[in-house]
Amino acid sequence: MNEKSPEVRLRAIEPEDLDLLYRIENDVKLWNVGTTNVPYSRYTLHDYIANAADDIYVDRQVRMMVENHSGEIVGIVDIVNFDPQNRRAEVGLIILDAFRRQGYGSSVVEAISAYALNILHLHQLFAFVDVTNKASLSLFLKQGYKQSAVICDWLYDGREYHDAVLMQRVF
């Protein structure tokens, strides 16, 4: 990690994270950066937290909370669409508004990449990024991802379709 990047710690989701998870998952402004555009009930999220096996081979995903050096939650990072045969998965992250533009995104992408390589032994991570999301595109490029393709009408925000850039990091 470079000197400017803040320290982060990735940890499992705990029951006490439910309220924050509920706010994030139901924030309509974030729906255009992910693959969902429906609200989640508190019950559904509680059930997810309670029943996730915390085993990527069982769940085909892993979701972690991101804390800073003070123990404050600064965001969430996901590894989803896990493909064990080809040793690849999709990565996504949300940095809370109060912590944006402070280097946390870079720290999180670096930490999740190290986890994917050294713990999960993945060959690659990929992300689909809206072509207009210059901050995310810059973040992934800075962390060693390459732009592999532009996919037309890939993301739907509830009103219109957006092209997405497929970003890949091969380890």
GROMACS .gro file of N, CA, C and O in nm, residues 32-154:
model
  492
   32ASN      N    1  -2.760   0.211  -0.975
   32ASN     CA    2  -2.705   0.215  -1.110
   32ASN      C    3  -2.559   0.169  -1.117
   32ASN      O    4  -2.505   0.153  -1.225
   33VAL      N    5  -2.494   0.145  -1.002
   33VAL     CA    6  -2.356   0.095  -1.006
   33VAL      C    7  -2.349  -0.054  -0.980
   33VAL      O    8  -2.243  -0.113  -0.984
   34GLY      N    9  -2.462  -0.115  -0.954
   34GLY     CA   10  -2.464  -0.259  -0.926
   34GLY      C   11  -2.556  -0.332  -1.020
   34GLY      O   12  -2.595  -0.280  -1.124
   35THR      N   13  -2.592  -0.452  -0.980
   35THR     CA   14  -2.676  -0.534  -1.066
   35THR      C   15  -2.817  -0.550  -1.010
   35THR      O   16  -2.893  -0.633  -1.056
   36THR      N   17  -2.851  -0.470  -0.911
   36THR     CA   18  -2.985  -0.479  -0.856
   36THR      C   19  -3.055  -0.345  -0.867
   36THR      O   20  -2.992  -0.240  -0.868
   37ASN      N   21  -3.185  -0.351  -0.878
   37ASN     CA   22  -3.265  -0.229  -0.876
   37ASN      C   23  -3.397  -0.254  -0.805
   37ASN      O   24  -3.500  -0.200  -0.840
   38VAL      N   25  -3.388  -0.339  -0.702
   38VAL     CA   26  -3.505  -0.366  -0.618
   38VAL      C   27  -3.465  -0.349  -0.472
   38VAL      O   28  -3.351  -0.377  -0.435
   39PRO      N   29  -3.556  -0.304  -0.390
   39PRO     CA   30  -3.524  -0.290  -0.248
   39PRO      C   31  -3.517  -0.426  -0.178
   39PRO      O   32  -3.582  -0.522  -0.221
   40TYR      N   33  -3.438  -0.432  -0.073
   40TYR     CA   34  -3.428  -0.551   0.009
   40TYR      C   35  -3.496  -0.524   0.143
   40TYR      O   36  -3.477  -0.417   0.201
   41SER      N   37  -3.571  -0.621   0.191
   41SER     CA   38  -3.633  -0.605   0.322
   41SER      C   39  -3.530  -0.630   0.431
   41SER      O   40  -3.429  -0.697   0.410
   42ARG      N   41  -3.558  -0.576   0.546
   42ARG     CA   42  -3.472  -0.600   0.663
   42ARG      C   43  -3.468  -0.750   0.693
   42ARG      O   44  -3.362  -0.804   0.726
   43TYR      N   45  -3.580  -0.817   0.677
   43TYR     CA   46  -3.587  -0.961   0.701
   43TYR      C   47  -3.494  -1.038   0.606
   43TYR      O   48  -3.419  -1.126   0.648
   44THR      N   49  -3.497  -1.002   0.478
   44THR     CA   50  -3.413  -1.069   0.379
   44THR      C   51  -3.265  -1.052   0.412
   44THR      O   52  -3.187  -1.147   0.407
   45LEU      N   53  -3.227  -0.930   0.449
   45LEU     CA   54  -3.087  -0.904   0.483
   45LEU      C   55  -3.047  -0.973   0.613
   45LEU      O   56  -2.937  -1.027   0.624
   46HIS      N   57  -3.138  -0.975   0.709
   46HIS     CA   58  -3.112  -1.046   0.835
   46HIS      C   59  -3.091  -1.195   0.806
   46HIS      O   60  -2.998  -1.258   0.858
   47ASP      N   61  -3.175  -1.249   0.721
   47ASP     CA   62  -3.165  -1.390   0.683
   47ASP      C   63  -3.033  -1.418   0.611
   47ASP      O   64  -2.969  -1.519   0.635
   48TYR      N   65  -2.992  -1.325   0.525
   48TYR     CA   66  -2.864  -1.341   0.456
   48TYR      C   67  -2.749  -1.347   0.556
   48TYR      O   68  -2.664  -1.436   0.549
   49ILE      N   69  -2.748  -1.252   0.649
   49ILE     CA   70  -2.640  -1.248   0.749
   49ILE      C   71  -2.640  -1.376   0.832
   49ILE      O   72  -2.535  -1.435   0.858
   50ALA      N   73  -2.759  -1.421   0.872
   50ALA     CA   74  -2.769  -1.538   0.960
   50ALA      C   75  -2.733  -1.668   0.889
   50ALA      O   76  -2.680  -1.760   0.951
   51ASN      N   77  -2.762  -1.676   0.758
   51ASN     CA   78  -2.749  -1.804   0.690
   51ASN      C   79  -2.634  -1.816   0.591
   51ASN      O   80  -2.614  -1.923   0.534
   52ALA      N   81  -2.560  -1.708   0.569
   52ALA     CA   82  -2.446  -1.719   0.479
   52ALA      C   83  -2.346  -1.817   0.539
   52ALA      O   84  -2.314  -1.811   0.658
   53ALA      N   85  -2.298  -1.906   0.458
   53ALA     CA   86  -2.205  -2.008   0.505
   53ALA      C   87  -2.065  -1.950   0.527
   53ALA      O   88  -1.980  -2.015   0.588
   54ASP      N   89  -2.041  -1.831   0.476
   54ASP     CA   90  -1.907  -1.771   0.480
   54ASP      C   91  -1.804  -1.863   0.416
   54ASP      O   92  -1.690  -1.870   0.459
   55ASP      N   93  -1.849  -1.932   0.314
   55ASP     CA   94  -1.764  -2.021   0.236
   55ASP      C   95  -1.793  -1.991   0.090
   55ASP      O   96  -1.903  -2.015   0.042
   56ILE      N   97  -1.697  -1.936   0.019
   56ILE     CA   98  -1.719  -1.894  -0.118
   56ILE      C   99  -1.758  -2.011  -0.209
   56ILE      O  100  -1.829  -1.992  -0.305
   57TYR      N  101  -1.717  -2.133  -0.172
   57TYR     CA  102  -1.754  -2.248  -0.254
   57TYR      C  103  -1.901  -2.286  -0.233
   57TYR      O  104  -1.962  -2.345  -0.321
   58VAL      N  105  -1.957  -2.253  -0.120
   58VAL     CA  106  -2.099  -2.279  -0.092
   58VAL      C  107  -2.185  -2.164  -0.141
   58VAL      O  108  -2.283  -2.183  -0.213
   59ASP      N  109  -2.150  -2.043  -0.100
   59ASP     CA  110  -2.230  -1.925  -0.130
   59ASP      C  111  -2.205  -1.868  -0.270
   59ASP      O  112  -2.286  -1.791  -0.320
   60ARG      N  113  -2.093  -1.902  -0.331
   60ARG     CA  114  -2.048  -1.847  -0.459
   60ARG      C  115  -2.024  -1.696  -0.452
   60ARG      O  116  -2.017  -1.628  -0.554
   61GLN      N  117  -2.012  -1.646  -0.329
   61GLN     CA  118  -1.982  -1.506  -0.308
   61GLN      C  119  -1.930  -1.486  -0.166
   61GLN      O  120  -1.948  -1.573  -0.081
   62VAL      N  121  -1.867  -1.372  -0.144
   62VAL     CA  122  -1.827  -1.333  -0.010
   62VAL      C  123  -1.844  -1.182  -0.002
   62VAL      O  124  -1.810  -1.109  -0.096
   63ARG      N  125  -1.902  -1.138   0.106
   63ARG     CA  126  -1.926  -0.995   0.128
   63ARG      C  127  -1.859  -0.958   0.258
   63ARG      O  128  -1.874  -1.028   0.358
   64MET      N  129  -1.783  -0.849   0.256
   64MET     CA  130  -1.712  -0.807   0.376
   64MET      C  131  -1.732  -0.658   0.402
   64MET      O  132  -1.745  -0.579   0.309
   65MET      N  133  -1.732  -0.627   0.529
   65MET     CA  134  -1.735  -0.488   0.572
   65MET      C  135  -1.591  -0.436   0.568
   65MET      O  136  -1.496  -0.511   0.590
   66VAL      N  137  -1.577  -0.308   0.542
   66VAL     CA  138  -1.446  -0.245   0.538
   66VAL      C  139  -1.439  -0.144   0.653
   66VAL      O  140  -1.524  -0.056   0.664
   67GLU      N  141  -1.338  -0.161   0.737
   67GLU     CA  142  -1.317  -0.070   0.850
   67GLU      C  143  -1.185   0.005   0.830
   67GLU      O  144  -1.091  -0.048   0.773
   68ASN      N  145  -1.182   0.127   0.883
   68ASN     CA  146  -1.056   0.202   0.882
   68ASN      C  147  -0.977   0.171   1.009
   68ASN      O  148  -1.021   0.088   1.090
   69HIS      N  149  -0.865   0.237   1.029
   69HIS     CA  150  -0.779   0.208   1.145
   69HIS      C  151  -0.848   0.240   1.278
   69HIS      O  152  -0.809   0.186   1.381
   70SER      N  153  -0.953   0.324   1.274
   70SER     CA  154  -1.027   0.358   1.397
   70SER      C  155  -1.144   0.264   1.423
   70SER      O  156  -1.217   0.282   1.519
   71GLY      N  157  -1.165   0.167   1.335
   71GLY     CA  158  -1.276   0.073   1.350
   71GLY      C  159  -1.407   0.124   1.293
   71GLY      O  160  -1.510   0.060   1.309
   72GLU      N  161  -1.404   0.239   1.224
   72GLU     CA  162  -1.525   0.291   1.160
   72GLU      C  163  -1.549   0.215   1.030
   72GLU      O  164  -1.455   0.187   0.956
   73ILE      N  165  -1.674   0.186   1.001
   73ILE     CA  166  -1.706   0.121   0.874
   73ILE      C  167  -1.703   0.227   0.765
   73ILE      O  168  -1.771   0.329   0.773
   74VAL      N  169  -1.620   0.203   0.664
   74VAL     CA  170  -1.606   0.298   0.554
   74VAL      C  171  -1.672   0.246   0.427
   74VAL      O  172  -1.691   0.323   0.332
   75GLY      N  173  -1.709   0.117   0.424
   75GLY     CA  174  -1.772   0.063   0.305
   75GLY      C  175  -1.794  -0.086   0.312
   75GLY      O  176  -1.778  -0.149   0.417
   76ILE      N  177  -1.829  -0.138   0.196
   76ILE     CA  178  -1.855  -0.282   0.179
   76ILE      C  179  -1.786  -0.325   0.050
   76ILE      O  180  -1.783  -0.250  -0.048
   77VAL      N  181  -1.731  -0.446   0.050
   77VAL     CA  182  -1.672  -0.501  -0.071
   77VAL      C  183  -1.727  -0.642  -0.091
   77VAL      O  184  -1.747  -0.716   0.006
   78ASP      N  185  -1.754  -0.676  -0.215
   78ASP     CA  186  -1.810  -0.806  -0.251
   78ASP      C  187  -1.723  -0.875  -0.353
   78ASP      O  188  -1.669  -0.811  -0.443
   79ILE      N  189  -1.714  -1.005  -0.340
   79ILE     CA  190  -1.667  -1.091  -0.447
   79ILE      C  191  -1.787  -1.180  -0.480
   79ILE      O  192  -1.836  -1.252  -0.394
   80VAL      N  193  -1.837  -1.168  -0.603
   80VAL     CA  194  -1.957  -1.240  -0.645
   80VAL      C  195  -1.930  -1.312  -0.777
   80VAL      O  196  -1.824  -1.298  -0.836
   81ASN      N  197  -2.029  -1.388  -0.821
   81ASN     CA  198  -2.018  -1.463  -0.947
   81ASN      C  199  -1.889  -1.545  -0.952
   81ASN      O  200  -1.821  -1.551  -1.053
   82PHE      N  201  -1.859  -1.606  -0.838
   82PHE     CA  202  -1.740  -1.689  -0.825
   82PHE      C  203  -1.748  -1.809  -0.917
   82PHE      O  204  -1.847  -1.883  -0.917
   83ASP      N  205  -1.646  -1.829  -0.996
   83ASP     CA  206  -1.636  -1.940  -1.091
   83ASP      C  207  -1.513  -2.022  -1.052
   83ASP      O  208  -1.400  -1.990  -1.093
   84PRO      N  209  -1.532  -2.128  -0.970
   84PRO     CA  210  -1.416  -2.204  -0.922
   84PRO      C  211  -1.340  -2.277  -1.032
   84PRO      O  212  -1.218  -2.292  -1.024
   85GLN      N  213  -1.409  -2.321  -1.135
   85GLN     CA  214  -1.341  -2.393  -1.242
   85GLN      C  215  -1.239  -2.304  -1.313
   85GLN      O  216  -1.128  -2.347  -1.343
   86ASN      N  217  -1.278  -2.179  -1.337
   86ASN     CA  218  -1.190  -2.087  -1.408
   86ASN      C  219  -1.116  -1.991  -1.314
   86ASN      O  220  -1.043  -1.904  -1.363
   87ARG      N  221  -1.139  -2.007  -1.184
   87ARG     CA  222  -1.070  -1.930  -1.080
   87ARG      C  223  -1.080  -1.779  -1.103
   87ARG      O  224  -0.982  -1.707  -1.104
   88ARG      N  225  -1.206  -1.734  -1.121
   88ARG     CA  226  -1.230  -1.591  -1.138
   88ARG      C  227  -1.357  -1.552  -1.066
   88ARG      O  228  -1.441  -1.636  -1.032
   89ALA      N  229  -1.371  -1.421  -1.042
   89ALA     CA  230  -1.489  -1.369  -0.975
   89ALA      C  231  -1.501  -1.220  -1.004
   89ALA      O  232  -1.404  -1.153  -1.040
   90GLU      N  233  -1.621  -1.172  -0.984
   90GLU     CA  234  -1.650  -1.028  -1.001
   90GLU      C  235  -1.631  -0.958  -0.867
   90GLU      O  236  -1.664  -1.012  -0.762
   91VAL      N  237  -1.580  -0.837  -0.872
   91VAL     CA  238  -1.560  -0.758  -0.751
   91VAL      C  239  -1.644  -0.631  -0.760
   91VAL      O  240  -1.664  -0.576  -0.868
   92GLY      N  241  -1.696  -0.591  -0.645
   92GLY     CA  242  -1.771  -0.465  -0.637
   92GLY      C  243  -1.748  -0.403  -0.500
   92GLY      O  244  -1.726  -0.474  -0.402
   93LEU      N  245  -1.751  -0.271  -0.495
   93LEU     CA  246  -1.732  -0.206  -0.366
   93LEU      C  247  -1.816  -0.080  -0.359
   93LEU      O  248  -1.848  -0.018  -0.461
   94ILE      N  249  -1.850  -0.046  -0.238
   94ILE     CA  250  -1.920   0.079  -0.206
   94ILE      C  251  -1.841   0.145  -0.095
   94ILE      O  252  -1.816   0.083   0.009
   95ILE      N  253  -1.802   0.268  -0.117
   95ILE     CA  254  -1.740   0.348  -0.013
   95ILE      C  255  -1.846   0.449   0.032
   95ILE      O  256  -1.907   0.516  -0.052
   96LEU      N  257  -1.871   0.456   0.161
   96LEU     CA  258  -1.971   0.547   0.214
   96LEU      C  259  -1.934   0.692   0.181
   96LEU      O  260  -1.816   0.727   0.177
   97ASP      N  261  -2.036   0.774   0.159
   97ASP     CA  262  -2.015   0.914   0.118
   97ASP      C  263  -1.911   0.987   0.203
   97ASP      O  264  -1.826   1.058   0.149
   98ALA      N  265  -1.918   0.973   0.333
   98ALA     CA  266  -1.830   1.046   0.424
   98ALA      C  267  -1.682   1.010   0.407
   98ALA      O  268  -1.594   1.085   0.450
   99PHE      N  269  -1.654   0.897   0.340
   99PHE     CA  270  -1.516   0.850   0.327
   99PHE      C  271  -1.465   0.852   0.183
   99PHE      O  272  -1.354   0.807   0.156
  100ARG      N  273  -1.545   0.905   0.092
  100ARG     CA  274  -1.503   0.910  -0.048
  100ARG      C  275  -1.396   1.016  -0.068
  100ARG      O  276  -1.386   1.111   0.007
  101ARG      N  277  -1.316   0.996  -0.175
  101ARG     CA  278  -1.209   1.087  -0.214
  101ARG      C  279  -1.102   1.102  -0.106
  101ARG      O  280  -1.039   1.207  -0.094
  102GLN      N  281  -1.083   0.996  -0.029
  102GLN     CA  282  -0.980   0.996   0.075
  102GLN      C  283  -0.881   0.880   0.057
  102GLN      O  284  -0.800   0.854   0.144
  103GLY      N  285  -0.893   0.809  -0.055
  103GLY     CA  286  -0.802   0.699  -0.082
  103GLY      C  287  -0.851   0.563  -0.037
  103GLY      O  288  -0.782   0.462  -0.059
  104TYR      N  289  -0.969   0.558   0.024
  104TYR     CA  290  -1.019   0.429   0.071
  104TYR      C  291  -1.049   0.332  -0.044
  104TYR      O  292  -1.026   0.211  -0.030
  105GLY      N  293  -1.099   0.382  -0.155
  105GLY     CA  294  -1.126   0.295  -0.269
  105GLY      C  295  -1.003   0.218  -0.311
  105GLY      O  296  -1.006   0.096  -0.331
  106SER      N  297  -0.890   0.289  -0.324
  106SER     CA  298  -0.764   0.224  -0.362
  106SER      C  299  -0.723   0.120  -0.259
  106SER      O  300  -0.681   0.009  -0.294
  107SER      N  301  -0.735   0.155  -0.133
  107SER     CA  302  -0.698   0.061  -0.026
  107SER      C  303  -0.784  -0.064  -0.030
  107SER      O  304  -0.735  -0.175  -0.011
  108VAL      N  305  -0.913  -0.046  -0.055
  108VAL     CA  306  -1.005  -0.161  -0.059
  108VAL      C  307  -0.976  -0.250  -0.179
  108VAL      O  308  -0.970  -0.373  -0.166
  109VAL      N  309  -0.957  -0.190  -0.296
  109VAL     CA  310  -0.929  -0.271  -0.416
  109VAL      C  311  -0.797  -0.345  -0.397
  109VAL      O  312  -0.785  -0.463  -0.432
  110GLU      N  313  -0.699  -0.281  -0.337
  110GLU     CA  314  -0.571  -0.348  -0.310
  110GLU      C  315  -0.590  -0.464  -0.211
  110GLU      O  316  -0.538  -0.574  -0.232
  111ALA      N  317  -0.666  -0.440  -0.105
  111ALA     CA  318  -0.687  -0.544  -0.004
  111ALA      C  319  -0.767  -0.662  -0.058
  111ALA      O  320  -0.732  -0.778  -0.032
  112ILE      N  321  -0.871  -0.635  -0.134
  112ILE     CA  322  -0.954  -0.745  -0.186
  112ILE      C  323  -0.878  -0.820  -0.295
  112ILE      O  324  -0.894  -0.942  -0.309
  113SER      N  325  -0.793  -0.752  -0.369
  113SER     CA  326  -0.710  -0.820  -0.469
  113SER      C  327  -0.610  -0.914  -0.402
  113SER      O  328  -0.591  -1.027  -0.447
  114ALA      N  329  -0.549  -0.868  -0.295
  114ALA     CA  330  -0.455  -0.953  -0.220
  114ALA      C  331  -0.529  -1.075  -0.162
  114ALA      O  332  -0.477  -1.187  -0.166
  115TYR      N  333  -0.649  -1.053  -0.110
  115TYR     CA  334  -0.729  -1.163  -0.056
  115TYR      C  335  -0.763  -1.264  -0.167
  115TYR      O  336  -0.750  -1.385  -0.149
  116ALA      N  337  -0.805  -1.211  -0.282
  116ALA     CA  338  -0.842  -1.299  -0.394
  116ALA      C  339  -0.723  -1.382  -0.442
  116ALA      O  340  -0.737  -1.501  -0.471
  117LEU      N  341  -0.607  -1.320  -0.449
  117LEU     CA  342  -0.488  -1.390  -0.496
  117LEU      C  343  -0.431  -1.485  -0.392
  117LEU      O  344  -0.408  -1.603  -0.419
  118ASN      N  345  -0.410  -1.436  -0.270
  118ASN     CA  346  -0.336  -1.511  -0.169
  118ASN      C  347  -0.421  -1.607  -0.086
  118ASN      O  348  -0.368  -1.706  -0.036
  119ILE      N  349  -0.548  -1.579  -0.069
  119ILE     CA  350  -0.634  -1.664   0.014
  119ILE      C  351  -0.724  -1.752  -0.074
  119ILE      O  352  -0.734  -1.872  -0.053
  120LEU      N  353  -0.789  -1.689  -0.172
  120LEU     CA  354  -0.880  -1.765  -0.259
  120LEU      C  355  -0.810  -1.828  -0.379
  120LEU      O  356  -0.866  -1.913  -0.445
  121HIS      N  357  -0.687  -1.785  -0.407
  121HIS     CA  358  -0.606  -1.835  -0.517
  121HIS      C  359  -0.676  -1.818  -0.652
  121HIS      O  360  -0.669  -1.905  -0.739
  122LEU      N  361  -0.740  -1.701  -0.668
  122LEU     CA  362  -0.806  -1.671  -0.795
  122LEU      C  363  -0.703  -1.630  -0.899
  122LEU      O  364  -0.596  -1.579  -0.867
  123HIS      N  365  -0.738  -1.653  -1.023
  123HIS     CA  366  -0.654  -1.613  -1.136
  123HIS      C  367  -0.687  -1.472  -1.182
  123HIS      O  368  -0.602  -1.401  -1.234
  124GLN      N  369  -0.816  -1.433  -1.163
  124GLN     CA  370  -0.853  -1.298  -1.204
  124GLN      C  371  -0.976  -1.247  -1.132
  124GLN      O  372  -1.060  -1.325  -1.085
  125LEU      N  373  -0.981  -1.116  -1.122
  125LEU     CA  374  -1.100  -1.044  -1.076
  125LEU      C  375  -1.146  -0.956  -1.191
  125LEU      O  376  -1.065  -0.910  -1.272
  126PHE      N  377  -1.277  -0.931  -1.197
  126PHE     CA  378  -1.329  -0.840  -1.299
  126PHE      C  379  -1.440  -0.756  -1.239
  126PHE      O  380  -1.497  -0.788  -1.135
  127ALA      N  381  -1.465  -0.644  -1.305
  127ALA     CA  382  -1.571  -0.553  -1.262
  127ALA      C  383  -1.636  -0.493  -1.386
  127ALA      O  384  -1.568  -0.468  -1.486
  128PHE      N  385  -1.765  -0.469  -1.377
  128PHE     CA  386  -1.838  -0.396  -1.480
  128PHE      C  387  -1.861  -0.255  -1.427
  128PHE      O  388  -1.923  -0.238  -1.322
  129VAL      N  389  -1.811  -0.155  -1.499
  129VAL     CA  390  -1.818  -0.017  -1.453
  129VAL      C  391  -1.889   0.067  -1.559
  129VAL      O  392  -1.854   0.061  -1.678
  130ASP      N  393  -1.986   0.145  -1.517
  130ASP     CA  394  -2.057   0.236  -1.606
  130ASP      C  395  -1.953   0.325  -1.675
  130ASP      O  396  -1.864   0.379  -1.610
  131VAL      N  397  -1.967   0.341  -1.807
  131VAL     CA  398  -1.869   0.420  -1.883
  131VAL      C  399  -1.862   0.565  -1.835
  131VAL      O  400  -1.759   0.631  -1.855
  132THR      N  401  -1.965   0.613  -1.770
  132THR     CA  402  -1.964   0.752  -1.722
  132THR      C  403  -1.906   0.765  -1.580
  132THR      O  404  -1.888   0.876  -1.532
  133ASN      N  405  -1.877   0.652  -1.516
  133ASN     CA  406  -1.825   0.655  -1.379
  133ASN      C  407  -1.672   0.667  -1.384
  133ASN      O  408  -1.599   0.572  -1.363
  134LYS      N  409  -1.628   0.789  -1.412
  134LYS     CA  410  -1.484   0.815  -1.431
  134LYS      C  411  -1.403   0.784  -1.306
  134LYS      O  412  -1.290   0.736  -1.314
  135ALA      N  413  -1.459   0.811  -1.188
  135ALA     CA  414  -1.386   0.785  -1.064
  135ALA      C  415  -1.357   0.636  -1.048
  135ALA      O  416  -1.245   0.597  -1.015
  136SER      N  417  -1.457   0.551  -1.074
  136SER     CA  418  -1.435   0.407  -1.061
  136SER      C  419  -1.343   0.353  -1.168
  136SER      O  420  -1.257   0.267  -1.141
  137LEU      N  421  -1.357   0.402  -1.289
  137LEU     CA  422  -1.267   0.358  -1.396
  137LEU      C  423  -1.123   0.393  -1.361
  137LEU      O  424  -1.033   0.310  -1.376
  138SER      N  425  -1.101   0.514  -1.313
  138SER     CA  426  -0.967   0.557  -1.273
  138SER      C  427  -0.914   0.472  -1.158
  138SER      O  428  -0.797   0.432  -1.158
  139LEU      N  429  -0.999   0.444  -1.061
  139LEU     CA  430  -0.960   0.361  -0.947
  139LEU      C  431  -0.910   0.224  -0.993
  139LEU      O  432  -0.802   0.180  -0.953
  140PHE      N  433  -0.989   0.156  -1.075
  140PHE     CA  434  -0.950   0.022  -1.118
  140PHE      C  435  -0.823   0.026  -1.205
  140PHE      O  436  -0.736  -0.060  -1.190
  141LEU      N  437  -0.812   0.124  -1.293
  141LEU     CA  438  -0.690   0.136  -1.374
  141LEU      C  439  -0.568   0.156  -1.285
  141LEU      O  440  -0.464   0.093  -1.307
  142LYS      N  441  -0.582   0.241  -1.185
  142LYS     CA  442  -0.471   0.269  -1.092
  142LYS      C  443  -0.429   0.143  -1.016
  142LYS      O  444  -0.314   0.129  -0.978
  143GLN      N  445  -0.522   0.051  -0.996
  143GLN     CA  446  -0.493  -0.071  -0.921
  143GLN      C  447  -0.456  -0.189  -1.011
  143GLN      O  448  -0.458  -0.304  -0.968
  144GLY      N  449  -0.421  -0.163  -1.136
  144GLY     CA  450  -0.370  -0.267  -1.224
  144GLY      C  451  -0.472  -0.340  -1.308
  144GLY      O  452  -0.439  -0.438  -1.374
  145TYR      N  453  -0.595  -0.293  -1.308
  145TYR     CA  454  -0.698  -0.352  -1.394
  145TYR      C  455  -0.682  -0.297  -1.535
  145TYR      O  456  -0.638  -0.183  -1.554
  146LYS      N  457  -0.720  -0.375  -1.632
  146LYS     CA  458  -0.715  -0.334  -1.772
  146LYS      C  459  -0.858  -0.329  -1.827
  146LYS      O  460  -0.942  -0.411  -1.790
  147GLN      N  461  -0.881  -0.234  -1.915
  147GLN     CA  462  -1.010  -0.227  -1.983
  147GLN      C  463  -1.011  -0.333  -2.092
  147GLN      O  464  -0.927  -0.331  -2.182
  148SER      N  465  -1.105  -0.429  -2.083
  148SER     CA  466  -1.108  -0.539  -2.179
  148SER      C  467  -1.212  -0.520  -2.288
  148SER      O  468  -1.193  -0.565  -2.400
  149ALA      N  469  -1.323  -0.456  -2.253
  149ALA     CA  470  -1.431  -0.440  -2.352
  149ALA      C  471  -1.529  -0.334  -2.303
  149ALA      O  472  -1.538  -0.306  -2.184
  150VAL      N  473  -1.602  -0.280  -2.399
  150VAL     CA  474  -1.717  -0.196  -2.367
  150VAL      C  475  -1.839  -0.277  -2.409
  150VAL      O  476  -1.848  -0.324  -2.522
  151ILE      N  477  -1.930  -0.293  -2.316
  151ILE     CA  478  -2.048  -0.375  -2.340
  151ILE      C  479  -2.169  -0.282  -2.347
  151ILE      O  480  -2.198  -0.209  -2.252
  152CYS      N  481  -2.237  -0.285  -2.460
  152CYS     CA  482  -2.348  -0.193  -2.483
  152CYS      C  483  -2.471  -0.228  -2.399
  152CYS      O  484  -2.503  -0.346  -2.382
  153ASP      N  485  -2.535  -0.125  -2.346
  153ASP     CA  486  -2.662  -0.138  -2.273
  153ASP      C  487  -2.656  -0.244  -2.163
  153ASP      O  488  -2.750  -0.320  -2.143
  154TRP      N  489  -2.548  -0.250  -2.089
  154TRP     CA  490  -2.525  -0.355  -1.990
  154TRP      C  491  -2.592  -0.326  -1.856
  154TRP      O  492  -2.637  -0.417  -1.787
   0.00000   0.00000   0.00000
